[in-house]
Coordinates of C-alpha atoms in Angstrom, one line a residue:
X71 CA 65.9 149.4 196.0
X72 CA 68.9 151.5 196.0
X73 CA 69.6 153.9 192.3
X74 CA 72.5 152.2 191.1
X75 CA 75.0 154.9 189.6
X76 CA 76.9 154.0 186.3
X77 CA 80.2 155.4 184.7
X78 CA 81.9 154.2 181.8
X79 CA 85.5 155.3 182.3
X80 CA 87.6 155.5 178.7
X81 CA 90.3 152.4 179.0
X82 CA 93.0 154.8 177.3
X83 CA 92.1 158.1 179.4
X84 CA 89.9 157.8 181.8
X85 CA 87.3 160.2 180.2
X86 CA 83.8 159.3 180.1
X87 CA 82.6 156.7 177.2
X88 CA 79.7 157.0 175.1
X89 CA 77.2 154.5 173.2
X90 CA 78.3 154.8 169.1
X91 CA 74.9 154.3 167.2
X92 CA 75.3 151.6 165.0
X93 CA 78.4 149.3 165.8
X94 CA 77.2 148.5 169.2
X95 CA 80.4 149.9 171.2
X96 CA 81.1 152.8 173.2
X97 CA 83.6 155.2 172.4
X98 CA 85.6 158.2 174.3
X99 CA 85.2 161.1 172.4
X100 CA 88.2 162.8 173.9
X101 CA 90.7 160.3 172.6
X102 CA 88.9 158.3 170.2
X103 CA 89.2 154.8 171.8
X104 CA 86.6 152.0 170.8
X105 CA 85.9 149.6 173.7
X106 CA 83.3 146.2 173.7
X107 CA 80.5 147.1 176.1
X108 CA 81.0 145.9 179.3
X109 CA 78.6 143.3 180.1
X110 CA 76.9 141.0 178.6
X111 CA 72.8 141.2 178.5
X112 CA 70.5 139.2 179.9
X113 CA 69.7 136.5 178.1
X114 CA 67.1 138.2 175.6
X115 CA 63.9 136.4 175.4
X116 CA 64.3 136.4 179.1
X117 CA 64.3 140.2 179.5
X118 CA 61.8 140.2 176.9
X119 CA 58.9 138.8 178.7
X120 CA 55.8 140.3 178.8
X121 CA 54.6 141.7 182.6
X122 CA 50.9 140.9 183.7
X123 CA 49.4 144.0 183.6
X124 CA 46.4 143.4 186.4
X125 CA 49.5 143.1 188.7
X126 CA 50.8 146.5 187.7
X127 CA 47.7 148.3 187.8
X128 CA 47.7 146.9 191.9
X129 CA 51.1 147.8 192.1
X130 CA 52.1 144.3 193.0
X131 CA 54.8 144.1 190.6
X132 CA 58.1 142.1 192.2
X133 CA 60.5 144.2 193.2
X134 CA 62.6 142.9 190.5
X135 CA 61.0 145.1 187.8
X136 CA 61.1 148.0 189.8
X137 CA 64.3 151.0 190.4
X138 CA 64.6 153.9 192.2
X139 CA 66.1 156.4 189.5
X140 CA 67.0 159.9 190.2
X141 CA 64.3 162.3 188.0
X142 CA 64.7 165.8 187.1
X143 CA 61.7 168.0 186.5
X144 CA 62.6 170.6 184.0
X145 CA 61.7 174.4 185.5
X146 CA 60.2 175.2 182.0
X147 CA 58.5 172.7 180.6
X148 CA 57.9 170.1 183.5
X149 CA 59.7 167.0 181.2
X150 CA 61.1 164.9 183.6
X151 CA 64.8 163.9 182.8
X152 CA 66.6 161.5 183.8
X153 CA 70.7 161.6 184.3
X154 CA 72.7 158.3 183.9
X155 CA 76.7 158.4 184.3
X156 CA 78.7 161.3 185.5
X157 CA 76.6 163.8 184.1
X158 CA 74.9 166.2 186.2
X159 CA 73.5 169.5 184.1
X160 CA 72.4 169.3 180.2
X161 CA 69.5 171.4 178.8
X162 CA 65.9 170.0 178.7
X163 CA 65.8 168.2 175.2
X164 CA 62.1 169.4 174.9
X165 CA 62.6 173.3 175.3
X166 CA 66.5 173.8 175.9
X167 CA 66.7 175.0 179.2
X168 CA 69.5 174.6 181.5
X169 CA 68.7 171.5 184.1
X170 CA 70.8 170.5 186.5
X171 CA 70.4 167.1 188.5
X172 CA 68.3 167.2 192.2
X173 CA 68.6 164.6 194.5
X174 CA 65.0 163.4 194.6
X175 CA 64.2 159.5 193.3
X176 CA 61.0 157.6 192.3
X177 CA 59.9 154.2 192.3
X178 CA 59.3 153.5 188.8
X179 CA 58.9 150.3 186.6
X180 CA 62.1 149.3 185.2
X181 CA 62.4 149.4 181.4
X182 CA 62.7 145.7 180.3
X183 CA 63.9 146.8 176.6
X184 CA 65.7 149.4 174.6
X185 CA 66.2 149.9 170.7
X186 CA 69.4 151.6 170.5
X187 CA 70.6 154.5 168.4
X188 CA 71.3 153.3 164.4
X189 CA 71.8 156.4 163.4
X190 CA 74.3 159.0 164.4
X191 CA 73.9 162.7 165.4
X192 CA 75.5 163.5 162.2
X193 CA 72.8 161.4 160.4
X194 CA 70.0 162.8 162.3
X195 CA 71.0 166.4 161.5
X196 CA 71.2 165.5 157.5
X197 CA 67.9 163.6 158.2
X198 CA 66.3 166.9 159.7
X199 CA 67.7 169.3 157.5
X200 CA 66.8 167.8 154.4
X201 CA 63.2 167.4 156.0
X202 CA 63.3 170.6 156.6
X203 CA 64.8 171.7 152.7
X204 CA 61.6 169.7 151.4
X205 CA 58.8 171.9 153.0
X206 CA 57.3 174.5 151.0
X207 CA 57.5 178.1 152.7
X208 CA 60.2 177.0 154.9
X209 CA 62.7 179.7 155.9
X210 CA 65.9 179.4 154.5
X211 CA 67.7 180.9 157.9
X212 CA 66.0 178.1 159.8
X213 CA 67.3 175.4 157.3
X214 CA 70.8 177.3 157.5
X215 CA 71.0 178.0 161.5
X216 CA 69.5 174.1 161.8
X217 CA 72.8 173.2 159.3
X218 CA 75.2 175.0 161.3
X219 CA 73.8 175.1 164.9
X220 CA 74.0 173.5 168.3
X221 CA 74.3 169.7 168.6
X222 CA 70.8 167.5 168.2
X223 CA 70.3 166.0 171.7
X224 CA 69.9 162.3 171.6
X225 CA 67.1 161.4 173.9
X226 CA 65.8 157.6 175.2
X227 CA 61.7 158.3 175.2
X228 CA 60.0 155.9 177.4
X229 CA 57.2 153.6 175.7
X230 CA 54.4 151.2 177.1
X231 CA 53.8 148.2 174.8
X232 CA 50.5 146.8 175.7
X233 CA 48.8 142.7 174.5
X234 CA 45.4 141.7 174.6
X235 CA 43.1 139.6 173.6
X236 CA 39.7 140.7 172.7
X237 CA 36.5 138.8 172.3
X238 CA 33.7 141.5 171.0
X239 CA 29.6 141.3 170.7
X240 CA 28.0 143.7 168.8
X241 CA 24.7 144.5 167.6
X242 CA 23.9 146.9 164.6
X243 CA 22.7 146.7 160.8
X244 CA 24.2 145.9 157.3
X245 CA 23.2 148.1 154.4
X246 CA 22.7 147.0 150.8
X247 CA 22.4 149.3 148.0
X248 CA 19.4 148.8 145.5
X249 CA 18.0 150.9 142.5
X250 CA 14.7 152.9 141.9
X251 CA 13.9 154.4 138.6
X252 CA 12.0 157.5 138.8
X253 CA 11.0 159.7 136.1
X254 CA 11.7 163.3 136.2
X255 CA 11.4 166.8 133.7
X256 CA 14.2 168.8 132.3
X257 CA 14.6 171.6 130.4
X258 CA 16.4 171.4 126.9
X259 CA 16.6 174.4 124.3
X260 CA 13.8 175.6 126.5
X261 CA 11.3 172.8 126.3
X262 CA 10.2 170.2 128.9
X263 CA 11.5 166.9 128.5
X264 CA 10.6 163.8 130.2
X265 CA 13.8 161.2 131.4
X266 CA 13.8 158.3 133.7
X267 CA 17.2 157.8 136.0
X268 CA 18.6 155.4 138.6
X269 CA 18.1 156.5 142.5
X270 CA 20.3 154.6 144.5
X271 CA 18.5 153.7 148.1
X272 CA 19.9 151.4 150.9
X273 CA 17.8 148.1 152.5
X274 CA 18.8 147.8 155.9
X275 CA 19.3 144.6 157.7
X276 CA 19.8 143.8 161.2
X277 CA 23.2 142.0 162.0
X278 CA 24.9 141.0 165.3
X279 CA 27.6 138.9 165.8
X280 CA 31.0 137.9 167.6
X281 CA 34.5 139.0 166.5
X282 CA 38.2 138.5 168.6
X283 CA 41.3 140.1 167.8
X284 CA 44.7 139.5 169.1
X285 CA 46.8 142.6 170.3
X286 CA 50.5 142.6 170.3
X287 CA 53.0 145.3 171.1
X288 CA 50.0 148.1 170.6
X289 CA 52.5 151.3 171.4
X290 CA 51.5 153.9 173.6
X291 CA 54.1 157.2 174.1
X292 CA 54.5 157.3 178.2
X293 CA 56.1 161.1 178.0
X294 CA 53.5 164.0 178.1
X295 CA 56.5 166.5 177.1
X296 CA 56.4 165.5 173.3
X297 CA 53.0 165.9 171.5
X298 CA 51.9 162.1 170.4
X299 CA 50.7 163.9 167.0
X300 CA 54.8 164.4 166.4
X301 CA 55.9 160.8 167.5
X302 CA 53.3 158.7 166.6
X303 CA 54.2 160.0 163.3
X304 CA 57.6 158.7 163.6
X305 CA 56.0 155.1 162.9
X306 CA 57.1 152.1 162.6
X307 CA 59.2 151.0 164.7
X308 CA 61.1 147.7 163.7
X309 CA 60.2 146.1 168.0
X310 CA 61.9 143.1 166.3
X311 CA 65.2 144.7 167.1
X312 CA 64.6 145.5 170.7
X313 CA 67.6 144.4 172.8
X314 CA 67.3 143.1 176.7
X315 CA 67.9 146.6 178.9
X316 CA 71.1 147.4 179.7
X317 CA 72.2 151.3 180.9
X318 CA 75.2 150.9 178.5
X319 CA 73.3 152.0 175.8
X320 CA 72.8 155.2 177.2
X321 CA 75.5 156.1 178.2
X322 CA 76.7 159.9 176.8
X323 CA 72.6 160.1 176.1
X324 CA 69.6 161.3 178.3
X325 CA 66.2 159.6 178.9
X326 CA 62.9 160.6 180.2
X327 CA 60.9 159.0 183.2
X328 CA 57.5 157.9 182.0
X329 CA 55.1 160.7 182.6
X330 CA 51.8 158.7 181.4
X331 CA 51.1 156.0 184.2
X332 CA 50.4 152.6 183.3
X333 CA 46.5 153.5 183.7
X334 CA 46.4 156.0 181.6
X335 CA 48.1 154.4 179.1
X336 CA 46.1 151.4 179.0
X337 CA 43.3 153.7 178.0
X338 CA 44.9 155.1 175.3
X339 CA 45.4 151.2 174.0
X340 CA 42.7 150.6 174.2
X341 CA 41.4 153.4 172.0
X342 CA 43.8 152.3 169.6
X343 CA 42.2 148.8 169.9
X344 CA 38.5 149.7 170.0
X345 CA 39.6 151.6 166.4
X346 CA 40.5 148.3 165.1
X347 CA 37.8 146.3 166.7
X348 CA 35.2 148.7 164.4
X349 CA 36.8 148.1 161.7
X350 CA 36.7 144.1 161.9
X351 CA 33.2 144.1 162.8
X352 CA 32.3 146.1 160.1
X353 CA 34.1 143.6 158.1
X354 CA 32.1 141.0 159.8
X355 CA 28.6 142.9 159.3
X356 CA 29.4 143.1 155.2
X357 CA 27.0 144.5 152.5
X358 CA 27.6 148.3 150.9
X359 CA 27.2 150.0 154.3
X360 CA 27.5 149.1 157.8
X361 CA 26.1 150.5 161.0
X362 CA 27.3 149.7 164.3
X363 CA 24.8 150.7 167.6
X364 CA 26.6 148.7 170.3
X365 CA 30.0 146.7 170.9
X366 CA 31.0 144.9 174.0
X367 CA 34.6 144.2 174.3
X368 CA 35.7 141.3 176.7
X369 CA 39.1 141.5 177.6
X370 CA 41.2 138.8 178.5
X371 CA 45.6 137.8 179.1
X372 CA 46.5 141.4 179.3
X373 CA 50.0 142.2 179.5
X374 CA 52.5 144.8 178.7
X375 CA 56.8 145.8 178.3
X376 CA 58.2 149.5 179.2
X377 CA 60.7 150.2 176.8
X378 CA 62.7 153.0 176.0
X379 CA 63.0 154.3 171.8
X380 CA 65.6 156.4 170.4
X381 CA 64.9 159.8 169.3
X382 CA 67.1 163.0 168.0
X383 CA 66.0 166.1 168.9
X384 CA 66.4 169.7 168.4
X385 CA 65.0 172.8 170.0
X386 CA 65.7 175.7 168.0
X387 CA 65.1 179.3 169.3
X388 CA 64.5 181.3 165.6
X389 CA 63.3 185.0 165.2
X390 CA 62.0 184.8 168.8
X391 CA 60.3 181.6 168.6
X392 CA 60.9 177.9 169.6
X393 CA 60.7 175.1 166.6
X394 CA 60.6 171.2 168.2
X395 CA 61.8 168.9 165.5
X396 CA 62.1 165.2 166.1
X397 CA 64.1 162.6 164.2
X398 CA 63.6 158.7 164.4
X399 CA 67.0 157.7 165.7
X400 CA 66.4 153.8 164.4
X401 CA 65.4 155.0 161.0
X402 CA 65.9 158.7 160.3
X403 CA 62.0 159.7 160.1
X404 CA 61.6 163.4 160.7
X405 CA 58.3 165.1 162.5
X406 CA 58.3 168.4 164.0
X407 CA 56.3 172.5 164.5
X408 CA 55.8 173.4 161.1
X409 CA 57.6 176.8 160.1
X410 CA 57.0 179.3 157.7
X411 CA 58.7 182.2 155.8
X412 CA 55.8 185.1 156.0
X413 CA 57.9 187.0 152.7
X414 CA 58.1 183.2 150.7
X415 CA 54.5 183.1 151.5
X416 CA 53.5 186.9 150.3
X417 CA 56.0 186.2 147.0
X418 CA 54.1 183.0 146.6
X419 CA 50.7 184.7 146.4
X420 CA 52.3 187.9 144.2
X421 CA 53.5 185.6 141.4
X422 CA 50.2 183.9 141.5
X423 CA 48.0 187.0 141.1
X424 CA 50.7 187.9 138.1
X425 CA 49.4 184.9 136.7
X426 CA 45.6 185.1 137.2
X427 CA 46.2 188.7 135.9
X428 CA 47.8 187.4 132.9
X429 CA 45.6 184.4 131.9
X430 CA 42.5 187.0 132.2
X431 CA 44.2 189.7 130.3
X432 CA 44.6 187.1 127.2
X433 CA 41.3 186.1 127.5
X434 CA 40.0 189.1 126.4
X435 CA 42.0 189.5 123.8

């Protein structure tokens, strides 16, 4: 399947359009004219449909939900970037160097979904920078050079959303608490005394049972350039306000090929599941404690969506180093490399010793 290349000409000037966050439109930012997108979507519960997963795995998808798209690997960082529209060089989101586009293309699975930008790059910035204004031992120059530096790059990150359903048997023991009282010698004033108290101890019982769980739209990050720590942070997601793909949406904005195949990322779900199937069998096991020595998961009508979530993000090069900050572009959430002022830090600890000093110097007097 050939890559399909996409402008959005300005009706007014001819300059290139750009998707405005919030309204739904794109808009020329040379001379400021609004126009409708373009095209319709497909209807949305249609685009919406969930793909079978076994197929995918054999790669045996129909061609339908499969491109060719042009990818970029960045020289740095190895992020691969994706170019839409007439744009052919940008930095690398993830570590802001220069990338220009090559003319190499992979199959990949279409995205089926996007949640577009809600919030502006003006919004995003505020987000970040009052994030940033809330951490304790933050440097101030960061905050300021964040304030008045270079543009937040607004970034389409490619997600797998993965459904199951699960039918569990496990085998293990349910604890129940019960009291011994037990009579023990202390010393008071110097003299033995004899007291009884309460020992807590735990009868265990053998359980084993069934339990099934219904997965839906369990979210797994499908970039390796951003670590999950920072964007699974950026949770939730309102998926209820996914729209049916369309490249309008990103026009003016990058996105990232998936980097975490399908494989991979079906392990990750179903780490995330197995987490949740412990917890409901414990549930099920009841009593004070619970002990779990085996689970066997069945798992049945597994299917999944690519989908591609709006981020901000900024890469700022401070005092020699490189800080990563991420900004939920739906809802203004804010992750990101955790800085520190060394001389906030060293005042920090100074005014506390002062006070130490001070509370020991009055209790001697």
């Amino acid at each position: 399947m050939a890559e399909q290349e996409h402008r959005w000409p300005c009706e007014s000037c001819g300059a290139d359009l750009r998707f405005s966050p919030g309204d739904l439109s794109l808009k020329c930012d040379h001379c400021g004219h609004v126009q409708a997108l373009p095209e319709a979507p497909p209807a949305r519960q249609a685009a919406l449909d969930e793909l079978d997963l076994n197929r995918a795995l054999q790669d045996d998808l129909p061609p339908a939900d499969m491109e060719e798209v042009r990818i970029t690997p960045c020289p740095s960082c190895g992020a691969q970037v994706e170019f839409h529209g007439a744009e052919h060089a940008t930095e690398c989101p993830f570590c802001a160097t220069p990338v220009a586009i090559g003319t190499g293309t992979q199959r990949l699975i279409k995205p089926q979904a996007v949640l577009p930008f809600a919030l502006t790059q003006r919004q995003g910035r505020e987000a970040m920078v009052r994030w940033l204004g809330s951490l304790w031992f933050a440097p101030g120059g960061l905050v300021d050079y964040a304030r008045k530096g270079r543009s937040l790059a607004g970034l389409y990150v490619p997600y797998w959303t993965y459904d199951a359903a699960t039918r569990s048997r496990y085998s293990g023991a349910r604890g129940v608490y019960y009291y011994e009282t037990r009579t023990i010698t202390v010393q008071v004033n110097g003299k033995n005394e004899r007291r009884q108290e309460q020992v807590r101890k735990t009868r265990w019982h053998a359980a084993s049972g069934w339990v099934s769980r219904r997965f839906d739209d369990v979210l797994v990050l499908a970039s390796a350039s951003l670590p999950r720590r920072y964007t699974d942070a950026l949770a939730p997601w309102d998926l209820g306000a996914l729209l049916p793909y369309s490249a309008d949406y990103l026009a003016g904005f990058t996105s990232e090929g998936y980097t975490v195949s399908l494989a991979d990322g079906q392990t990750i779900a179903r780490d995330v599941m197995a987490g949740q199937i412990a917890q409901d069998i414990r549930h099920d096991i009841g009593g004070d404690e619970q002990r779990i020595d085996q689970i066997d998961t069945a798992y049945s009508a597994e299917t999944f969506k690519h989908i591609l979530l709006p981020i901000w993000m900024a890469a700022y090069k401070y005092n020699g180093k490189t800080y990563r900050f991420v900004v939920n572009g739906q809802t203004g959430k804010v992750q990101g490399e955790r800085p520190y002022s060394a001389w906030k830090i060293a005042f920090a600890v100074l005014a506390a010793a002062i006070v130490i000093g001070g509370i020991a110097y009055l209790s001697q007097m």
